[in-house]
CSV table of C-alpha atoms in Angstrom, one decimal:
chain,number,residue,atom,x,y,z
K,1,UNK,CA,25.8,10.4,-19.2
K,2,UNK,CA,22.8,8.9,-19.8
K,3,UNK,CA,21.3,8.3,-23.3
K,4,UNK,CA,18.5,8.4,-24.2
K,5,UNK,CA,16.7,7.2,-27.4
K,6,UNK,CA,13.2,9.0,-27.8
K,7,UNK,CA,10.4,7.3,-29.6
K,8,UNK,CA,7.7,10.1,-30.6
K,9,UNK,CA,10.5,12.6,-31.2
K,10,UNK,CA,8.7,15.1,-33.3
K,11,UNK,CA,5.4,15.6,-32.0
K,12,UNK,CA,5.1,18.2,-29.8
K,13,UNK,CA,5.8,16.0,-26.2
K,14,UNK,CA,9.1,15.0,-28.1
K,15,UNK,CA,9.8,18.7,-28.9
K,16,UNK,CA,9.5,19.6,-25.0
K,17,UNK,CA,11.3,16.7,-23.7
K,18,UNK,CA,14.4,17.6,-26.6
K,19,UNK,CA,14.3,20.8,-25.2
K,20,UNK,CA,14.6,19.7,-21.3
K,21,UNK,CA,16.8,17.4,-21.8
K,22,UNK,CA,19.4,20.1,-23.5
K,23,UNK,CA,19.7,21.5,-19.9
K,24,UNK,CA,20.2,18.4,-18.0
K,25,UNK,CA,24.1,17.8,-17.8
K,26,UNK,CA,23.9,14.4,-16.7
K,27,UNK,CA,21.8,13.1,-19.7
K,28,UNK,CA,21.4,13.6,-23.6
K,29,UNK,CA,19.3,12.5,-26.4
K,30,UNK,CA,21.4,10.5,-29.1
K,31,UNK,CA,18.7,9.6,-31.4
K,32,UNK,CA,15.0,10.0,-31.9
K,33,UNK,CA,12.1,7.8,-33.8
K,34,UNK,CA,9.2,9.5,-35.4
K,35,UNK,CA,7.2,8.7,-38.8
K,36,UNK,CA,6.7,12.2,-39.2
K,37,UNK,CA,9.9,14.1,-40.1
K,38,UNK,CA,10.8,17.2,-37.7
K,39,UNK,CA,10.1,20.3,-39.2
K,40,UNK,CA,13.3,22.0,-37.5
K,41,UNK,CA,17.1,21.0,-36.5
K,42,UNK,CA,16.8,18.9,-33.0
K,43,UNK,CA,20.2,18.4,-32.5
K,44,UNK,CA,20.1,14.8,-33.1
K,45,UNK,CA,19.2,12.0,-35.9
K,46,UNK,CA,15.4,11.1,-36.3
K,47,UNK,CA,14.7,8.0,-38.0
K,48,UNK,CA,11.2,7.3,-39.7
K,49,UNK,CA,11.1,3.8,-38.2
K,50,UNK,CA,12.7,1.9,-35.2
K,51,UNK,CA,13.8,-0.7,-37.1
K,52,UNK,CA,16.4,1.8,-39.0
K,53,UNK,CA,17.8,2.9,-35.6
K,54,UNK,CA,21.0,1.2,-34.9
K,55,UNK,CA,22.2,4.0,-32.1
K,56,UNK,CA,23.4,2.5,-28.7
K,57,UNK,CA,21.4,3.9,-25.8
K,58,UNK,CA,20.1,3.1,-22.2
K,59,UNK,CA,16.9,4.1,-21.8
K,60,UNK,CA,14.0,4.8,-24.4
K,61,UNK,CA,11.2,7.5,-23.8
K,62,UNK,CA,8.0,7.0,-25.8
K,63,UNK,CA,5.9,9.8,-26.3
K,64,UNK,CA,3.7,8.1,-29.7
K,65,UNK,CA,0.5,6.0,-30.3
K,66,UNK,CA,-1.0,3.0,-29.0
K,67,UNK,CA,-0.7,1.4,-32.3
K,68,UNK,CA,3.0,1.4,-31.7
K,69,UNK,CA,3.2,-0.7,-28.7
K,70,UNK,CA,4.2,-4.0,-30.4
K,71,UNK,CA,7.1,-2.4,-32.4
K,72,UNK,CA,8.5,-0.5,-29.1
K,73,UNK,CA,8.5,-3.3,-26.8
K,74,UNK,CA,9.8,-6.0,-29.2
K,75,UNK,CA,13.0,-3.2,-30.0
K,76,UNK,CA,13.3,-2.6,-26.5
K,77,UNK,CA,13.4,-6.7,-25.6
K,78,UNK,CA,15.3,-7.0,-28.2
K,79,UNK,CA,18.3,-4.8,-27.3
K,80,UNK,CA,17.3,-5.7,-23.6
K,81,UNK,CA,16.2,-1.4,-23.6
K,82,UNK,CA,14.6,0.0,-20.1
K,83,UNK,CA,11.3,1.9,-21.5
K,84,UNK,CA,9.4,4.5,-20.2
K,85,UNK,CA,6.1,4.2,-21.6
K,86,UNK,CA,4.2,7.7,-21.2
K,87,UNK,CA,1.9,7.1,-24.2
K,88,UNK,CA,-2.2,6.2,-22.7
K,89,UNK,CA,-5.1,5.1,-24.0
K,90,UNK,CA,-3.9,1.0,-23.7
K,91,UNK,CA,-6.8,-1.8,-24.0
K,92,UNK,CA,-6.5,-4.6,-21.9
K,93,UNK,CA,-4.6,-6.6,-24.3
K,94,UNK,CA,-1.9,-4.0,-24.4
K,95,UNK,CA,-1.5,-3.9,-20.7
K,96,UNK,CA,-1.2,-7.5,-20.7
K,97,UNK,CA,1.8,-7.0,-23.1
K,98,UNK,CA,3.4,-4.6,-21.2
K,99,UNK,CA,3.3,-6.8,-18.2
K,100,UNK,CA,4.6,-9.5,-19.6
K,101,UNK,CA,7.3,-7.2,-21.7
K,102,UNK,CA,8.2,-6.2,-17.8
K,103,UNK,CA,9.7,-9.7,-16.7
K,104,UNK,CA,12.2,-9.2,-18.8
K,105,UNK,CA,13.1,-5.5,-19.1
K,106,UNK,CA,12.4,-2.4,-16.6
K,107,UNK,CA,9.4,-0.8,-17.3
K,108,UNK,CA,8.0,2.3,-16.4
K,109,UNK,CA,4.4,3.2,-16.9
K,110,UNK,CA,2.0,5.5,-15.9
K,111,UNK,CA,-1.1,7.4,-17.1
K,112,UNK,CA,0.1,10.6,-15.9
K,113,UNK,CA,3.5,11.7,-15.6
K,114,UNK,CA,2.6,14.9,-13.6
K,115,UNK,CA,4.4,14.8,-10.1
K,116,UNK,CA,1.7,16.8,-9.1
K,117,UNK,CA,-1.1,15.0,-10.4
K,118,UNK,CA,0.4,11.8,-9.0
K,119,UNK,CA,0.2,13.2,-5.7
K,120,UNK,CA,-3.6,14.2,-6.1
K,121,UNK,CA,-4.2,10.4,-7.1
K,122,UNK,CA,-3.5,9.3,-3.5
K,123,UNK,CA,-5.1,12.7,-2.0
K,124,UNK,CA,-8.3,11.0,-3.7
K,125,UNK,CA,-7.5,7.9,-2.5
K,126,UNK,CA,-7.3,9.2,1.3
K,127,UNK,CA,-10.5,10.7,0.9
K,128,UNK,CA,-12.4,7.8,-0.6
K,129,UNK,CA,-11.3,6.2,2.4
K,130,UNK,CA,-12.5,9.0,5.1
K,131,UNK,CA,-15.9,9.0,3.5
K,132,UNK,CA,-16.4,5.4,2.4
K,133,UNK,CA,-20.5,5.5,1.6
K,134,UNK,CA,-21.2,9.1,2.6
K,135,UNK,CA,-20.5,10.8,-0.4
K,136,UNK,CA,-21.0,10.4,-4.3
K,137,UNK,CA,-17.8,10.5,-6.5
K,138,UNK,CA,-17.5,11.6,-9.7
K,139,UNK,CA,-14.4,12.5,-11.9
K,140,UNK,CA,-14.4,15.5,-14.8
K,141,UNK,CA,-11.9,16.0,-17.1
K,142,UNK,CA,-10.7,18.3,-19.5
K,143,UNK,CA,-8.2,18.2,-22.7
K,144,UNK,CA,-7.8,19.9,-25.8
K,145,UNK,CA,-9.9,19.6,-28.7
K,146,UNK,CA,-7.3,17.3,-30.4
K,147,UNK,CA,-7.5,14.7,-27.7
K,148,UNK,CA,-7.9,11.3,-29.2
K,149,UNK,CA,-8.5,8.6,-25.9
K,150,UNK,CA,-11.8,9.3,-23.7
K,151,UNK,CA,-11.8,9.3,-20.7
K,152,UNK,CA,-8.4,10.4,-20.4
K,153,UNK,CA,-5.9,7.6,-18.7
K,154,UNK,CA,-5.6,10.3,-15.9
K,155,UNK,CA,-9.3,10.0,-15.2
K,156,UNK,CA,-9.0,6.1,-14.8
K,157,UNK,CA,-6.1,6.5,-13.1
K,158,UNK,CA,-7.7,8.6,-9.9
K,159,UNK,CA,-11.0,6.2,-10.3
K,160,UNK,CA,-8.5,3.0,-10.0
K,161,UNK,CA,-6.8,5.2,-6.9
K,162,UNK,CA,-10.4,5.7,-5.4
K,163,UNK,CA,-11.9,2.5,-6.2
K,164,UNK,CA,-9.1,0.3,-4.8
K,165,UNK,CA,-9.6,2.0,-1.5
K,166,UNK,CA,-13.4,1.1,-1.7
K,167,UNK,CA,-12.4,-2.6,-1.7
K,168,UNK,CA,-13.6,-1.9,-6.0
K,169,UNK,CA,-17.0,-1.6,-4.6
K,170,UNK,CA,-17.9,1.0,-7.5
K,171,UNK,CA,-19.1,1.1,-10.9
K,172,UNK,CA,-17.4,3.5,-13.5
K,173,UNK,CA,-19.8,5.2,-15.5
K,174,UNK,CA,-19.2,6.7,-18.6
K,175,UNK,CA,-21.1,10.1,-19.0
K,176,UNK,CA,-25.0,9.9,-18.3
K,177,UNK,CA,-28.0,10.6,-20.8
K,178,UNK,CA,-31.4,9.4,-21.5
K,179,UNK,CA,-34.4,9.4,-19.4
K,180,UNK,CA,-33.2,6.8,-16.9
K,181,UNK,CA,-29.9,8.3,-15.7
K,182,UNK,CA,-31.2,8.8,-12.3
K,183,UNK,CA,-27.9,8.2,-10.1
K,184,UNK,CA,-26.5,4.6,-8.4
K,185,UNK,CA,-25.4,4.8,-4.8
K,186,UNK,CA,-22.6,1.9,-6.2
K,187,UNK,CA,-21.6,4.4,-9.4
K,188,UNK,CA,-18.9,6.6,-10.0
K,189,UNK,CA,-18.8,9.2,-12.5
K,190,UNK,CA,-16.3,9.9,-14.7
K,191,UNK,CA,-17.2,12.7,-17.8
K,192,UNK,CA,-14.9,14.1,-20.5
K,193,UNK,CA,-14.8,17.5,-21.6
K,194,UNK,CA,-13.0,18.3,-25.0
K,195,UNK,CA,-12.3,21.8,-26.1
K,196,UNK,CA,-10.1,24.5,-26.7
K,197,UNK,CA,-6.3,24.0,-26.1
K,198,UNK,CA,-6.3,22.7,-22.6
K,199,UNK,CA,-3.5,20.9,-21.4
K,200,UNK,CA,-5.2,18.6,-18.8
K,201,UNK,CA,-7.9,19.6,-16.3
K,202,UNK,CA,-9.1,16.9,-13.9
K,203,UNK,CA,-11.2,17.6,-11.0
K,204,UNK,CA,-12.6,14.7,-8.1
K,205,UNK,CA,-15.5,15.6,-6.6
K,206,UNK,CA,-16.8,13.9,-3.0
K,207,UNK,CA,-20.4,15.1,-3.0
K,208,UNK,CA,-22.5,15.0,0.4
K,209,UNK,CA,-25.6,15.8,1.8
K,210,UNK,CA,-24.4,19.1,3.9
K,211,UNK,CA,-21.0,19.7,1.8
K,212,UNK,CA,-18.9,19.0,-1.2
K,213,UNK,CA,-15.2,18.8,-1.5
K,214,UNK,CA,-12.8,18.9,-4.8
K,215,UNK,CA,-10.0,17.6,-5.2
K,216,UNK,CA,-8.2,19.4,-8.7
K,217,UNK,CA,-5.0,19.8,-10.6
K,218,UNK,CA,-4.7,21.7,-14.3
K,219,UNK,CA,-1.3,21.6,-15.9
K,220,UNK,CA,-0.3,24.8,-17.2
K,221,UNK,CA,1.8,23.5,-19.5
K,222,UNK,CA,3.2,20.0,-21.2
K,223,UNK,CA,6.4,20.9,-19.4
K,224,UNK,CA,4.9,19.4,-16.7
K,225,UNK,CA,4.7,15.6,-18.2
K,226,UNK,CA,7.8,15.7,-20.3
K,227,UNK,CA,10.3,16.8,-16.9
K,228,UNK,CA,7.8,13.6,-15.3
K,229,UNK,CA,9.2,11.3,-18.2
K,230,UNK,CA,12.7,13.0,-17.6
K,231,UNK,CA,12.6,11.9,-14.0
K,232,UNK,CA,11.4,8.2,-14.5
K,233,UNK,CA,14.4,7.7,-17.2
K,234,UNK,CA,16.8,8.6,-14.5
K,235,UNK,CA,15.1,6.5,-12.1
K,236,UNK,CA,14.4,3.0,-14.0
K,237,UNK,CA,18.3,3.7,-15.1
K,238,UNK,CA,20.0,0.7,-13.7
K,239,UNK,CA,17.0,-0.7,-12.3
K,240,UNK,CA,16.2,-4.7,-12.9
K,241,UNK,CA,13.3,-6.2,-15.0
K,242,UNK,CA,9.7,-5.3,-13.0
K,243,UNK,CA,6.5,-2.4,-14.4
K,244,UNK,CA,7.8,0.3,-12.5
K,245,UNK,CA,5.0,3.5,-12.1
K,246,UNK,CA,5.1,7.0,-10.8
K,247,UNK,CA,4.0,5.6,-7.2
K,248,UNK,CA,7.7,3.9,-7.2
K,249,UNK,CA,8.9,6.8,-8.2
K,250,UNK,CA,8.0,9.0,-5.4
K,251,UNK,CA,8.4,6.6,-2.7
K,252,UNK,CA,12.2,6.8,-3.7
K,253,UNK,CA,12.4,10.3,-3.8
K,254,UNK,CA,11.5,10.5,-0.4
K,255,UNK,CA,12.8,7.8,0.8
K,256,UNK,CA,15.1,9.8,2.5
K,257,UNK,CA,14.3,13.1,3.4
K,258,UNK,CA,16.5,14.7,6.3
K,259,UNK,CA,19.7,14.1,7.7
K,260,UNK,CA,21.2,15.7,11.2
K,261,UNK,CA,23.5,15.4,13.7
K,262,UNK,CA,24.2,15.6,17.2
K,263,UNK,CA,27.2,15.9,19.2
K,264,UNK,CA,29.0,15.1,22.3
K,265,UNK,CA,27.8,11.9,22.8
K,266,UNK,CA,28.8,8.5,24.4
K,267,UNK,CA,28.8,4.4,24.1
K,268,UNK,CA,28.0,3.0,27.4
K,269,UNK,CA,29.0,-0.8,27.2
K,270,UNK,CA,28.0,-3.2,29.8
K,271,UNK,CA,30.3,-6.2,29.0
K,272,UNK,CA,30.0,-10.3,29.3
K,273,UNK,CA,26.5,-10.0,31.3
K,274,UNK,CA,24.5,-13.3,31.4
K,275,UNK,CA,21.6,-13.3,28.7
K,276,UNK,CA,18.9,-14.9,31.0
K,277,UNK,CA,20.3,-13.7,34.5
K,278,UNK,CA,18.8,-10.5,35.1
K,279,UNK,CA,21.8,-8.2,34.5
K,280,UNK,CA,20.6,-6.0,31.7
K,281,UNK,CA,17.5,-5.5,33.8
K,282,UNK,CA,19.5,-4.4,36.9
K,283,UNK,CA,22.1,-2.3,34.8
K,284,UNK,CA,18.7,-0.4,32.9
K,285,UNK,CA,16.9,-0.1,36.6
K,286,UNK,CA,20.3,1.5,37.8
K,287,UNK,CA,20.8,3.6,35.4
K,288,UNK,CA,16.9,5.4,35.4
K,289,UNK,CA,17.1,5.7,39.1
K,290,UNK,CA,20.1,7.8,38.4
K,291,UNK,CA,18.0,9.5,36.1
K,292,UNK,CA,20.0,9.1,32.9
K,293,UNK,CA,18.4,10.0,30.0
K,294,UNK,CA,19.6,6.8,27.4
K,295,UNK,CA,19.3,7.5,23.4
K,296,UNK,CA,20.3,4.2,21.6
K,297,UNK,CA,20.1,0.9,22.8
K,298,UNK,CA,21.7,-2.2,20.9
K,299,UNK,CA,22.3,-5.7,22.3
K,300,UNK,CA,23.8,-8.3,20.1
K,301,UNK,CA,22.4,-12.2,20.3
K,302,UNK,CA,24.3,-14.1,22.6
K,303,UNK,CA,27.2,-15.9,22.7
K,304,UNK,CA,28.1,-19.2,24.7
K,305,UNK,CA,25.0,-17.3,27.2
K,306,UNK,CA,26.3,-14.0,27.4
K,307,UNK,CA,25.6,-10.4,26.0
K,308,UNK,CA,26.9,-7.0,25.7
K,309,UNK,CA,24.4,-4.3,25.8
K,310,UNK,CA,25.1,-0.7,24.7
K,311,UNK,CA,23.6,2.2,25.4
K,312,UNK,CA,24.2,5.8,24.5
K,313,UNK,CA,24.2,9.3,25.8
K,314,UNK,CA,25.5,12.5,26.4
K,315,UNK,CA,29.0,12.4,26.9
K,316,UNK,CA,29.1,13.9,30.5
K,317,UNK,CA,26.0,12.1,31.9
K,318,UNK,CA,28.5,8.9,30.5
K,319,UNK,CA,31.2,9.8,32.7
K,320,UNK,CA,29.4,10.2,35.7
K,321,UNK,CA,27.5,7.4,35.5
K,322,UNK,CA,30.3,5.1,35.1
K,323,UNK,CA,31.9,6.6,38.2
K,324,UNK,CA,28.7,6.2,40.1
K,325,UNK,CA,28.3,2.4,38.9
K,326,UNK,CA,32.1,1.3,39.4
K,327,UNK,CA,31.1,2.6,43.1
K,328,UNK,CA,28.8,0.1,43.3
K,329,UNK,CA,28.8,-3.2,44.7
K,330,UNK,CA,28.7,-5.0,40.9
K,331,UNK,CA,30.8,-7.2,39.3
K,332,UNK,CA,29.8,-5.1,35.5
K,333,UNK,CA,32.3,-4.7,32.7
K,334,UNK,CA,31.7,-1.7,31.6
K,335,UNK,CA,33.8,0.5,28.6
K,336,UNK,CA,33.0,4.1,27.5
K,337,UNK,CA,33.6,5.1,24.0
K,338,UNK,CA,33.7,8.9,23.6
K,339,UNK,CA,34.1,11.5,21.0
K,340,UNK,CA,31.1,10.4,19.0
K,341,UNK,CA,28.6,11.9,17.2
K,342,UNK,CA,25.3,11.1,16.5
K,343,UNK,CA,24.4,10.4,12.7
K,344,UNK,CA,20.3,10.4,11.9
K,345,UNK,CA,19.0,9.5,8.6
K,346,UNK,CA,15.3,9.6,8.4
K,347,UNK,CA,12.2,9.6,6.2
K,348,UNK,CA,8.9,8.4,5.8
K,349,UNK,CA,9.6,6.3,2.8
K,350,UNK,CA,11.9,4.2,4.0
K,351,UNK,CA,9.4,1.9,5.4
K,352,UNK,CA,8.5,1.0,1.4
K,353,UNK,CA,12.2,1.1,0.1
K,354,UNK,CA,14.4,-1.9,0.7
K,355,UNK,CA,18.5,-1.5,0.2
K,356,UNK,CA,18.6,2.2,2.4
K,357,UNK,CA,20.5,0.3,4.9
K,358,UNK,CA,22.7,-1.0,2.1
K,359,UNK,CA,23.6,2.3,0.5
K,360,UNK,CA,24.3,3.9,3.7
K,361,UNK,CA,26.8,1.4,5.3
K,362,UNK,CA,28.3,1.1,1.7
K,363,UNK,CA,29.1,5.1,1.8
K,364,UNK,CA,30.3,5.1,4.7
K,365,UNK,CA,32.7,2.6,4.0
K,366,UNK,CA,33.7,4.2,0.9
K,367,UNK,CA,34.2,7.0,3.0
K,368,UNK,CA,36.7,5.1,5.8
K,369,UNK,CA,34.0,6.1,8.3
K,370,UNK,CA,33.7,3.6,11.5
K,371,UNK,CA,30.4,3.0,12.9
K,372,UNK,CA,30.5,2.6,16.6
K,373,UNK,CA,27.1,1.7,17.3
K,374,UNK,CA,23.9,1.6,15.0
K,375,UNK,CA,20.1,1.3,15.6
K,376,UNK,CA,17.1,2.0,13.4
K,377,UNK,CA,12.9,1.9,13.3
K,378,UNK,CA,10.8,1.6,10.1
K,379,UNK,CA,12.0,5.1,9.1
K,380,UNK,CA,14.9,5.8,10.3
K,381,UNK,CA,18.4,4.9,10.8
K,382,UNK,CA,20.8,6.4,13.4
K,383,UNK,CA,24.4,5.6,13.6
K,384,UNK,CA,27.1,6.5,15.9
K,385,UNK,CA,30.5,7.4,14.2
K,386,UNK,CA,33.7,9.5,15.9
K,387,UNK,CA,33.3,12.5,16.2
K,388,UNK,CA,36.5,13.2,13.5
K,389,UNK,CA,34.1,11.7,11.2
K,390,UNK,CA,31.1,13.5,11.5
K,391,UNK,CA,31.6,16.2,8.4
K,392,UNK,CA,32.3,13.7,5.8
K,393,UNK,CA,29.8,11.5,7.2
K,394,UNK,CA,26.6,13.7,7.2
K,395,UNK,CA,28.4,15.5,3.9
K,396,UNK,CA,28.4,12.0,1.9
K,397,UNK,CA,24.8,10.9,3.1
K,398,UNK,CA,23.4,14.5,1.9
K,399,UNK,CA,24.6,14.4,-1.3
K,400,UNK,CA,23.6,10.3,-1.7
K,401,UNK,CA,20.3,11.4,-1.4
K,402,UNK,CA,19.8,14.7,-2.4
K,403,UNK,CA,19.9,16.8,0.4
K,404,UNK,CA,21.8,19.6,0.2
């Protein structure tokens, strides 16, 4: 269970995270920290200052004030605390402090903690990129009336997004007035909007000659950002001392994102065959001039000059090509290994995610699965395992990331 101590507890982010967390059953608030006094029950202890709160926990969620940075990250060093920071409207100074608070405790901080809003950041970012100097940008946002911080962190956050793919060729500018406002090709816009009780409007507008396209997200509801805050507790849970943001975040939710299986396949092994003689050559030439259709392909570095290479296939196609090559005129070693199924685990994140490898070897272990033969590319790893093995194989790896 994890436990979570959250700083900002009664205003009314704190209220909605209380109340998601009450369905979560692998988590639970055990204390909160707020100078103003809840004006209802919330099922846990609220203390009017961190210093007061002695309860054990293992991550903390702030939800507060600028002002209160100093006091959160000392508490949090102090008892050695992963925090997820979703409170904005940081000066440089402050980030500076946060960085260095992140060498020695996990960190997590963003400007936004929408998923959604997150995703429209690199959506911007993409199409800064496909229309470099062609278009002008500019950034609107929208919040309620009570809205302290402007422009909101959001708003910076999809200018950094933009900018960095501009090589930070452009300005930010801050609203325009006056008589000289007339527009820089190097600018980019961002404007505020205060009113009402909007949760967060922010639109990114590419504007061309012969076409404009927006880019927008509005949150319906604070829900939104306190099941984002949620998420990065049970992600930075366990994690070592580094800033962590939402960009981490995602990357490891889809690290992996399918996982399938294919059966009645073979291990074709071509035994003791001289590393620099030719042999795997011939043995590869031989077997697409029988028209063999080869999946995996592993060769180990060699030993004392020699290698095995391994190839595999469908089981029957196996067969008949060893017959047809023990035929020949060859002095090959070759084995079969049969009864195996093919084990893929793929996704697009795994090119940005180091230890995938690690977890799924580890499982399988766990599991008493053998691996006959194993290959992978940037984003994806495919194993070969007996075929006895396959439903607690591709079970396990499911539920290890999320799957089923």
């Amino acid at each position: 269970m994890l436990r979570i101590l959250l700083h900002g507890a009664s205003g009314r982010m704190g209220n909605t995270v209380a109340e998601l967390v009450r369905r979560e059953d692998d988590m639970e608030i055990v204390a909160g920290v707020d100078r103003y006094a809840p004006t209802h029950d919330m099922g846990f202890e609220v203390f009017d200052a961190l210093d007061k709160c002695a309860v054990e926990a293992d991550v903390m969620i702030d939800f507060s004030q600028p002002g209160a940075l100093s006091g959160v990250l000392e508490y949090c060093m102090k008892r050695n605390l992963p925090l997820v920071l979703c409170t904005t409207g940081f000066g440089e100074r402050d980030i500076k402090h946060i960085e260095q608070a992140s060498t020695r405790i996990p960190v997590f901080r963003s400007a936004n903690m929408s998923l959604g809003i997150n995703l429209i950041a690199r959506l911007a970012g993409e199409a800064a990129a496909f229309f470099g100097d062609s278009a002008d940008i500019e950034i609107v946002e929208t919040h309620h009336r009570g809205k302290a911080d402007a422009p909101s962190g959001t708003a910076v956050l999809l200018a950094d997004e933009i900018n960095a793919q501009l090589n930070g060729a452009k300005e930010y500018v801050y609203g325009r007035h006056g008589a000289q406002a007339r527009r820089k090709p190097s600018e980019l816009g961002i404007h505020a909007v205060r009113g009402g009780s909007v949760v967060g409007d922010h639109e990114v507008m590419f504007l061309g000659d012969e076409e404009r396209v927006t880019i927008s997200h509005s949150a319906q509801s604070r829900t939104v950002f306190a099941y984002g805050a949620i998420e990065a507790a049970r992600y930075l849970n366990g994690k070592p001392p580094r800033l962590y943001d939402m960009h981490d975040l995602l990357v490891e939710k889809s690290t992996v994102t399918n996982v399938y299986v294919e059966r009645d396949v073979a291990v074709l092994t071509l035994r003791g065959v001289d590393a620099a003689g030719g042999g795997a050559a011939e043995f590869f030439g031989r077997m697409a001039a029988l028209n063999y259709n080869l999946d995996m392909i592993s060769q180990a570095a060699p030993v004392a000059g020699k290698v095995d290479v391994s190839v595999s296939l469908g089981e029957a196609d196996a067969y008949r090509a060893l017959n047809a090559l023990n035929h020949e005129d060859h002095d090959w070693n070759l084995e079969i290994c049969d009864r195996q199924v093919k084990v893929t685990v793929e996704g697009l994140g795994m090119q940005r995610q180091s230890g995938v490898a690690a977890r799924i070897f580890a499982l399988l272990a766990q599991k008493g699965v053998t691996v006959t033969l194993v290959t992978t590319s940037e984003t994806k790893v495919s194993l070969l395992v007996p075929a006895a093995d396959e439903r607690k194989a591709a079970l396990a790896l499911r539920e290890a990331f999320e799957l089923n």
